[in-house]
Short mmCIF file of C-alpha atoms and ligand atoms in Angstrom, two decimals:
data_model
loop_
_atom_site.label_atom_id
_atom_site.label_comp_id
_atom_site.label_asym_id
_atom_site.label_seq_id
_atom_site.Cartn_x
_atom_site.Cartn_y
_atom_site.Cartn_z
CA MET A 1 1.43 -25.41 -7.14
CA ARG A 2 -0.14 -23.94 -10.45
CA ILE A 3 2.66 -22.70 -12.84
CA GLN A 4 2.08 -20.64 -16.19
CA GLU A 5 4.18 -19.72 -18.78
CA ASN A 6 4.28 -16.35 -21.02
CA ILE A 7 1.47 -14.78 -18.86
CA ASN A 8 0.20 -11.80 -19.15
CA LEU A 9 0.36 -9.80 -15.63
CA LYS A 10 -2.72 -7.38 -16.84
CA LYS A 11 -5.24 -8.53 -14.77
CA TYR A 12 -3.04 -9.11 -11.74
CA ASN A 13 -2.35 -5.47 -11.92
CA THR A 14 -4.77 -2.65 -10.71
CA PHE A 15 -2.36 -0.46 -13.46
CA GLY A 16 -3.99 -2.63 -15.72
CA LEU A 17 -0.40 -2.90 -17.42
CA ASN A 18 0.28 -5.39 -20.22
CA CYS A 19 3.21 -7.31 -18.82
CA ILE A 20 4.80 -10.55 -20.18
CA ALA A 21 6.16 -12.57 -17.69
CA GLU A 22 7.84 -15.90 -18.64
CA ARG A 23 6.43 -17.59 -15.73
CA LEU A 24 3.95 -17.04 -13.16
CA PHE A 25 3.35 -19.77 -9.88
CA HIS A 26 0.55 -19.47 -8.05
CA LEU A 27 1.62 -20.43 -4.47
CA GLU A 28 -1.86 -21.45 -2.93
CA ASP A 29 -0.61 -22.51 0.59
CA GLU A 30 2.89 -22.16 2.71
CA VAL A 31 3.78 -25.57 1.21
CA ASP A 32 3.91 -24.21 -2.12
CA LEU A 33 6.05 -21.40 -1.05
CA VAL A 34 8.69 -24.05 0.25
CA LYS A 35 8.17 -26.07 -3.15
CA TYR A 36 8.76 -22.98 -5.07
CA HIS A 37 11.88 -21.70 -2.97
CA GLN A 38 13.38 -24.92 -3.98
CA HIS A 39 12.42 -25.39 -7.68
CA PRO A 40 15.01 -24.66 -10.18
CA ASN A 41 12.79 -22.37 -12.20
CA GLY A 42 11.27 -20.98 -8.99
CA TYR A 43 12.92 -18.68 -6.33
CA ALA A 44 16.30 -19.14 -8.18
CA LYS A 45 14.96 -17.12 -11.16
CA GLN A 46 12.49 -14.63 -9.48
CA ARG A 47 12.19 -11.36 -10.52
CA LEU A 48 8.67 -10.32 -8.56
CA LEU A 49 6.71 -11.92 -5.31
CA PHE A 50 3.50 -10.14 -5.19
CA SER A 51 -0.01 -10.35 -3.89
CA GLY A 52 -3.05 -8.03 -5.04
CA GLY A 53 -0.80 -6.04 -7.31
CA SER A 54 -1.91 -2.96 -6.29
CA ASN A 55 0.98 -1.44 -5.17
CA LEU A 56 3.34 -2.29 -8.31
CA LEU A 57 4.33 -0.03 -11.50
CA LEU A 58 5.67 -2.94 -13.94
CA CYS A 59 7.48 -2.84 -16.73
CA SER A 60 6.17 -4.53 -20.31
CA GLU A 61 8.12 -7.46 -19.73
CA ILE A 62 10.11 -9.97 -17.03
CA LYS A 63 12.29 -12.49 -18.06
CA GLY A 64 12.45 -14.69 -15.19
CA THR A 65 9.81 -15.68 -12.61
CA VAL A 66 6.98 -14.07 -10.43
CA ALA A 67 4.99 -15.59 -7.72
CA LYS A 68 1.62 -14.95 -6.42
CA ILE A 69 0.58 -15.42 -2.73
CA GLU A 70 -2.70 -16.98 -2.52
CA TRP A 71 -3.28 -18.42 0.83
CA ASN A 72 -5.92 -17.06 3.10
CA GLY A 73 -7.97 -17.72 5.90
CA ILE A 74 -8.69 -15.57 9.55
CA LYS A 75 -8.03 -17.70 12.79
CA ILE A 76 -9.19 -16.03 16.20
CA ILE A 77 -6.29 -16.85 18.38
CA LYS A 78 -7.19 -15.40 21.98
CA GLU A 79 -10.14 -13.59 23.18
CA THR A 80 -11.04 -11.51 26.12
CA GLU A 81 -13.36 -8.84 27.42
CA GLN A 82 -11.10 -6.08 26.16
CA ASP A 83 -9.99 -7.56 22.90
CA VAL A 84 -9.00 -10.18 20.20
CA LEU A 85 -5.61 -11.49 18.65
CA VAL A 86 -6.43 -12.47 15.27
CA GLU A 87 -3.98 -14.34 12.96
CA VAL A 88 -4.46 -13.64 9.42
CA ALA A 89 -3.23 -15.39 5.99
CA ALA A 90 -0.80 -13.17 3.91
CA GLY A 91 -3.32 -13.56 0.66
CA HIS A 92 -6.29 -12.54 2.45
CA SER A 93 -8.40 -9.78 1.05
CA TRP A 94 -7.52 -6.74 3.27
CA HIS A 95 -10.75 -5.31 2.97
CA ALA A 96 -12.60 -8.61 3.70
CA PHE A 97 -11.00 -8.65 6.68
CA VAL A 98 -11.72 -5.28 7.87
CA LEU A 99 -15.49 -6.24 6.65
CA TRP A 100 -15.18 -9.36 9.40
CA ALA A 101 -13.65 -7.78 12.07
CA ILE A 102 -16.66 -4.88 11.90
CA ASP A 103 -19.07 -7.70 11.44
CA ARG A 104 -17.82 -9.08 15.03
CA GLY A 105 -17.67 -5.88 16.70
CA PHE A 106 -13.71 -5.51 16.49
CA GLY A 107 -12.24 -2.19 16.05
CA GLY A 108 -9.17 -0.84 15.39
CA ILE A 109 -8.83 -0.93 11.30
CA GLU A 110 -11.99 0.23 10.33
CA ASN A 111 -10.59 3.71 9.10
CA LEU A 112 -8.47 1.67 6.55
CA SER A 113 -12.15 0.32 5.01
CA LEU A 114 -11.61 -0.36 1.09
CA ILE A 115 -7.61 -0.05 0.61
CA PRO A 116 -6.92 -2.38 -2.09
CA GLY A 117 -4.03 -5.48 -1.70
CA HIS A 118 -3.98 -8.54 0.65
CA VAL A 119 -3.03 -8.29 4.51
CA GLY A 120 0.42 -9.73 4.01
CA THR A 121 1.29 -6.65 1.96
CA ALA A 122 -0.38 -4.34 4.30
CA PRO A 123 2.73 -3.89 6.84
CA ILE A 124 5.29 -3.27 4.40
CA GLN A 125 3.89 0.09 3.61
CA ASN A 126 2.64 0.34 7.04
CA ILE A 127 -0.96 1.44 4.63
CA GLY A 128 -2.36 4.30 6.52
CA ALA A 129 -5.81 6.01 6.06
CA TYR A 130 -7.98 8.73 7.60
CA GLY A 131 -5.88 9.03 10.58
CA VAL A 132 -4.99 5.58 11.55
CA GLU A 133 -2.09 3.19 10.53
CA VAL A 134 -2.01 -0.63 10.29
CA LYS A 135 0.94 -0.79 12.52
CA ASN A 136 -1.08 0.19 15.69
CA SER A 137 -3.14 -2.75 15.10
CA ILE A 138 -0.21 -5.35 14.38
CA GLU A 139 1.08 -7.52 17.32
CA SER A 140 3.42 -9.52 15.49
CA LEU A 141 3.90 -11.39 12.32
CA ARG A 142 5.43 -14.91 10.68
CA TYR A 143 8.25 -14.25 8.18
CA TYR A 144 9.83 -16.96 6.00
CA ARG A 145 13.52 -16.02 5.12
CA TRP A 146 14.66 -16.86 1.83
CA GLU A 147 18.50 -17.08 2.87
CA THR A 148 17.67 -19.59 5.70
CA GLY A 149 14.33 -21.18 4.65
CA GLU A 150 13.23 -20.93 8.29
CA ILE A 151 9.91 -19.03 10.00
CA GLU A 152 10.64 -16.23 12.20
CA ILE A 153 8.19 -14.73 14.23
CA LEU A 154 8.82 -10.72 14.28
CA SER A 155 7.48 -8.13 16.87
CA ASN A 156 5.99 -4.99 16.00
CA LYS A 157 8.85 -3.45 17.38
CA ILE A 158 11.03 -5.48 14.92
CA CYS A 159 9.33 -4.16 11.71
CA ASP A 160 10.41 -0.78 12.35
CA PHE A 161 7.17 0.66 11.11
CA GLY A 162 7.42 4.64 9.89
CA TYR A 163 5.19 6.78 7.24
CA ARG A 164 4.80 4.34 4.21
CA THR A 165 7.49 2.33 5.12
CA SER A 166 8.89 -0.95 7.65
CA ILE A 167 11.82 -2.71 7.42
CA PHE A 168 10.64 -5.03 4.73
CA LYS A 169 10.79 -2.02 2.40
CA THR A 170 14.01 -1.31 3.09
CA GLN A 171 16.92 -3.38 5.40
CA TRP A 172 14.67 -6.55 4.41
CA ARG A 173 13.39 -5.60 0.97
CA ASP A 174 13.15 -9.11 -1.16
CA LYS A 175 14.53 -10.54 1.80
CA GLY A 176 11.69 -12.74 2.70
CA VAL A 177 8.02 -13.43 2.66
CA ILE A 178 5.11 -12.40 5.36
CA LEU A 179 3.17 -15.55 5.84
CA SER A 180 0.32 -14.32 8.05
CA VAL A 181 0.12 -11.01 10.65
CA ASN A 182 -1.47 -11.22 13.88
CA PHE A 183 -3.54 -8.33 14.62
CA LYS A 184 -4.69 -6.99 18.48
CA LEU A 185 -8.13 -5.43 17.74
CA THR A 186 -10.32 -3.66 20.30
CA LYS A 187 -14.13 -4.51 21.78
CA ASP A 188 -14.01 -0.87 23.29
CA LYS A 189 -16.59 0.97 21.47
CA HIS A 190 -15.47 4.23 22.38
CA ASN A 191 -12.04 4.19 20.98
CA LEU A 192 -12.77 5.68 17.61
CA ASN A 193 -10.90 7.85 15.07
CA THR A 194 -12.95 10.37 13.41
CA GLN A 195 -10.76 13.37 13.83
CA TYR A 196 -9.28 13.33 10.05
CA GLY A 197 -11.02 15.37 7.21
CA SER A 198 -14.70 14.84 6.28
CA VAL A 199 -15.09 11.45 8.10
CA ILE A 200 -17.58 13.13 10.95
CA ASP A 201 -19.55 15.34 8.57
CA GLU A 202 -20.07 12.13 6.44
CA ILE A 203 -20.86 9.99 9.22
CA HIS A 204 -23.52 13.17 10.35
CA LYS A 205 -24.80 13.17 6.63
CA MET A 206 -25.85 9.42 6.90
CA GLY A 207 -28.03 10.41 10.18
CA GLU A 208 -25.57 7.97 12.20
CA LEU A 209 -23.60 8.13 15.55
CA PRO A 210 -20.31 7.23 15.38
CA SER A 211 -19.36 3.68 15.58
CA ILE A 212 -16.52 1.18 13.71
CA LEU A 213 -19.62 0.39 11.24
CA SER A 214 -20.31 4.01 10.19
CA ILE A 215 -16.94 4.88 10.22
CA SER A 216 -16.04 2.10 7.85
CA LYS A 217 -19.43 3.29 5.59
CA ALA A 218 -18.44 6.72 5.65
CA ILE A 219 -15.18 6.02 4.50
CA ILE A 220 -16.24 3.64 2.08
CA SER A 221 -18.66 6.37 0.71
CA ILE A 222 -15.67 9.34 0.74
CA ARG A 223 -12.95 7.16 -0.86
CA ASN A 224 -15.65 6.02 -3.75
CA ASN A 225 -16.43 9.41 -4.48
CA LYS A 226 -12.37 10.69 -4.72
CA LEU A 227 -10.79 8.14 -5.95
CA PRO A 228 -10.78 6.23 -8.97
CA ASP A 229 -11.60 2.42 -9.31
CA PRO A 230 -9.04 0.68 -10.75
CA LYS A 231 -11.76 -1.67 -12.40
CA VAL A 232 -12.76 1.75 -14.63
CA ILE A 233 -9.10 3.42 -14.44
CA GLY A 234 -6.02 2.02 -13.93
CA ASN A 235 -4.13 3.14 -10.76
CA SER A 236 -2.10 2.35 -7.83
CA GLY A 237 -3.42 5.01 -5.15
CA SER A 238 -0.98 7.43 -4.42
CA PHE A 239 1.63 7.36 -6.56
CA PHE A 240 4.19 9.47 -4.71
CA LYS A 241 4.66 9.54 -0.77
CA ASN A 242 3.95 13.07 1.18
CA PRO A 243 7.24 14.49 1.95
CA ILE A 244 8.22 14.81 5.36
CA ILE A 245 10.30 17.81 6.11
CA SER A 246 12.40 19.68 8.70
CA LYS A 247 10.89 22.90 10.19
CA ASN A 248 13.53 25.05 8.87
CA THR A 249 13.15 23.72 5.07
CA LEU A 250 9.46 24.62 6.12
CA SER A 251 9.99 27.81 7.10
CA GLU A 252 12.54 28.65 3.64
CA LEU A 253 9.54 27.55 1.53
CA LYS A 254 7.03 30.00 3.21
CA GLU A 255 9.19 32.81 2.43
CA LYS A 256 7.98 32.07 -1.03
CA HIS A 257 4.98 30.22 -0.33
CA LYS A 258 2.88 31.63 1.79
CA ASP A 259 0.05 29.52 1.40
CA ILE A 260 1.66 26.15 1.40
CA PRO A 261 -0.36 23.48 3.62
CA PHE A 262 1.54 21.54 6.10
CA TYR A 263 0.94 19.17 9.03
CA ASP A 264 2.72 18.85 12.06
CA GLN A 265 4.18 15.32 13.05
CA GLU A 266 5.04 13.58 16.36
CA ASN A 267 9.22 13.81 15.52
CA GLY A 268 9.10 17.34 15.46
CA LYS A 269 9.07 17.81 11.46
CA VAL A 270 6.30 18.47 9.58
CA LYS A 271 4.66 16.56 6.37
CA LEU A 272 3.40 18.24 3.62
CA SER A 273 0.75 17.56 0.76
CA ALA A 274 2.43 15.88 -2.28
CA GLY A 275 -1.12 16.03 -4.02
CA TRP A 276 -1.04 20.16 -3.58
CA LEU A 277 2.44 20.55 -4.49
CA ILE A 278 1.72 18.52 -7.90
CA GLU A 279 -1.55 20.64 -8.33
CA MET A 280 0.40 23.93 -7.81
CA CYS A 281 2.34 22.72 -10.94
CA GLY A 282 -0.44 22.15 -12.96
CA TRP A 283 -0.52 18.72 -13.30
CA LYS A 284 -3.71 17.60 -11.81
CA GLY A 285 -6.13 16.40 -14.66
CA LYS A 286 -3.30 16.81 -17.19
CA THR A 287 -2.45 13.58 -19.86
CA HIS A 288 0.08 12.32 -22.20
CA LYS A 289 -1.18 9.96 -24.46
CA ASP A 290 -2.90 7.26 -21.94
CA ALA A 291 -0.59 8.38 -18.91
CA GLY A 292 -1.88 11.36 -16.75
CA MET A 293 -2.46 12.65 -13.00
CA HIS A 294 -6.33 12.25 -11.81
CA ASP A 295 -8.20 15.35 -12.20
CA LYS A 296 -10.35 14.89 -8.67
CA GLN A 297 -7.02 13.96 -7.29
CA ALA A 298 -3.74 15.10 -8.28
CA LEU A 299 -1.57 12.32 -6.59
CA VAL A 300 -2.99 9.74 -8.37
CA LEU A 301 -0.94 8.47 -11.18
CA VAL A 302 -3.30 7.07 -13.52
CA ASN A 303 -3.37 4.87 -16.77
CA HIS A 304 -6.35 5.81 -19.33
CA GLY A 305 -6.41 2.63 -21.25
CA ASN A 306 -2.93 1.64 -22.95
CA ALA A 307 -0.26 3.20 -21.55
CA THR A 308 3.29 1.01 -20.93
CA GLY A 309 4.71 1.13 -17.08
CA GLU A 310 8.03 3.02 -19.00
CA GLU A 311 5.17 5.52 -20.34
CA LEU A 312 3.71 6.37 -16.76
CA TRP A 313 7.13 6.20 -15.61
CA ALA A 314 8.27 8.70 -17.40
CA PHE A 315 4.66 10.82 -16.98
CA ALA A 316 5.79 10.71 -13.05
CA ASN A 317 9.23 11.92 -13.95
CA HIS A 318 7.99 14.93 -15.47
CA VAL A 319 5.52 15.99 -12.64
CA LYS A 320 8.80 15.03 -9.87
CA GLU A 321 11.04 17.03 -11.84
CA ASP A 322 8.55 20.20 -12.00
CA VAL A 323 7.93 19.77 -8.34
CA TYR A 324 11.50 20.02 -7.98
CA LYS A 325 11.91 23.11 -9.92
CA SER A 326 9.45 25.06 -7.61
CA TYR A 327 9.89 23.62 -4.61
CA LYS A 328 13.17 22.23 -4.08
CA ILE A 329 11.14 19.34 -2.66
CA LYS A 330 12.20 15.68 -4.27
CA LEU A 331 9.17 13.46 -4.92
CA GLU A 332 9.51 10.02 -3.67
CA PRO A 333 7.41 6.89 -5.45
CA GLU A 334 5.55 5.29 -2.85
CA VAL A 335 4.55 2.46 -5.26
CA ASN A 336 7.04 -0.16 -6.37
CA LEU A 337 8.65 -0.16 -9.51
CA ILE A 338 9.46 -3.58 -10.80
CA GLY A 339 11.79 -3.56 -13.54
CA LEU A 340 11.92 0.46 -14.20
CA SER A 341 15.34 2.44 -13.01
CA ASN A 342 14.26 4.23 -9.43
CA LEU A 343 15.25 7.98 -10.87
C1 FAD B 1 -7.77 2.81 -5.27
C2 FAD B 1 -6.17 2.95 -4.35
C3 FAD B 1 -6.21 3.22 -3.10
C4 FAD B 1 -5.31 2.70 -2.12
N1 FAD B 1 -5.01 3.67 -1.08
C5 FAD B 1 -3.90 2.85 -0.14
C6 FAD B 1 -4.30 4.28 1.07
O1 FAD B 1 -5.23 4.31 1.28
N2 FAD B 1 -3.51 3.54 1.84
C7 FAD B 1 -2.45 3.07 1.94
O2 FAD B 1 -1.34 2.97 2.40
N3 FAD B 1 -2.25 2.51 0.44
C8 FAD B 1 -3.26 2.50 -0.57
N4 FAD B 1 -2.80 1.85 -1.71
C9 FAD B 1 -1.55 1.19 -1.95
C10 FAD B 1 -1.96 -0.49 -2.01
O3 FAD B 1 -3.59 -0.74 -1.87
C11 FAD B 1 -1.50 -1.16 -0.16
O4 FAD B 1 -0.08 -0.54 -0.66
C12 FAD B 1 -1.45 -2.58 -0.50
O5 FAD B 1 -0.98 -2.98 0.98
C13 FAD B 1 -0.63 -3.15 -1.34
O6 FAD B 1 -0.89 -4.87 -1.71
P1 FAD B 1 -0.98 -5.61 -2.64
O7 FAD B 1 -0.91 -6.81 -1.48
O8 FAD B 1 -1.60 -5.07 -3.57
O9 FAD B 1 0.67 -5.43 -2.61
P2 FAD B 1 1.48 -5.87 -4.28
O10 FAD B 1 1.18 -4.86 -5.22
O11 FAD B 1 1.28 -7.24 -4.82
O12 FAD B 1 2.83 -5.80 -3.85
C14 FAD B 1 3.73 -4.61 -3.17
C15 FAD B 1 5.14 -4.87 -2.63
O13 FAD B 1 4.82 -6.04 -1.71
C16 FAD B 1 5.48 -7.01 -1.83
N5 FAD B 1 5.15 -8.15 -1.15
C17 FAD B 1 3.63 -8.54 -1.71
N6 FAD B 1 3.23 -9.31 -0.84
C18 FAD B 1 4.40 -9.66 -0.05
C19 FAD B 1 4.47 -10.78 1.51
N7 FAD B 1 3.35 -11.85 2.01
N8 FAD B 1 5.75 -10.42 1.64
C20 FAD B 1 6.78 -9.87 1.18
N9 FAD B 1 6.47 -9.00 0.41
C21 FAD B 1 5.26 -8.91 -0.25
C22 FAD B 1 5.74 -7.14 -3.56
O14 FAD B 1 7.13 -7.80 -3.46
C23 FAD B 1 5.86 -6.05 -3.75
O15 FAD B 1 7.15 -5.33 -3.59
C24 FAD B 1 -4.39 1.84 -2.61
C25 FAD B 1 -4.20 1.53 -4.14
C26 FAD B 1 -5.06 1.92 -4.99
C27 FAD B 1 -4.87 1.02 -6.21
#
């Protein structure tokens, strides 16, 4: 197990924020995790556990220990004519896993192509994009609970998945570590989801027919055009969640804002577009020092260079206040705030 002291986490977070941590433990396998749990400067002094660092807003300094999950690997557990059960280690790159599945004709996660981060984090906020959420492909996962030091097998149902949330973001936040995830992927070539947005248009533009490969290629192309590349402009994808409200609240809003877009949800509620609300309040493309909202996608908070986590968070709060003033809607961050107060 590699341990570094007084280490800058800049290259480990997609916002590209300078954040000095007292200690960084590199956990290269599950044995390292147990050693880290027992180490006097390890879990006992933990301030942050992370993986790909693509869903974190970090403060400038972390007094204490930080641990990074780095173990990876993919194993086929069971295969039938219809589907396949695959176990993937927590530190495996999410997009690399998606490509691995597409290569073998295993479907279900192709719409989640190019989402940054690691496999073990995907269940935490139930990653989703282009009409698909990861919860639909998760069978179960292995979970190491800090309190007991034991490994539990958690079924999909126990994870209590919802829109950009799960039990790991609520009741069991920071209570344990996802070690690996079991996915059930389909071999049914007709079970495709091309309903969302411009996916089918992009496939036609490429001169292809719908397939798991063409969907993935189309989504990669759309995402590359729309979202800033964290290697060029620091960001964490969507900074706020899309608000879910009741139909009554929507009716009230429509009295003043007739053109407000909304999307019906399965639970009888409606989802609003946080990006639209932010854009309507005039924040799209606005900056203050090096903090800003992206000029192509208003929902993406960006670091144009040397912003601190504190500056980005202050900027995000101005946006949030303006949206509240105009629409009486409280935006909630989707990104995990580390060492910054959740106002
Ligand atoms: C350009 C861009 C586009 C994005 N697009 C999308 C999108 O379309 N849809 C979407 O849903 N998300 C999107 N995201 C957000 C992000 O990629 C996902 O949330 C991703 O799952 C985060 O994974 P990570 O490994 O980087 O997590 P990290 O940032 O490393 O960690 C996030 C949180 O999970 C905890 N954690 C990490 N690993 C574990 C583990 N194994 N066990 C327990 N806790 C753990 C950490 O403590 C932290 O609180 C985007 C981000 C970027 C930068």
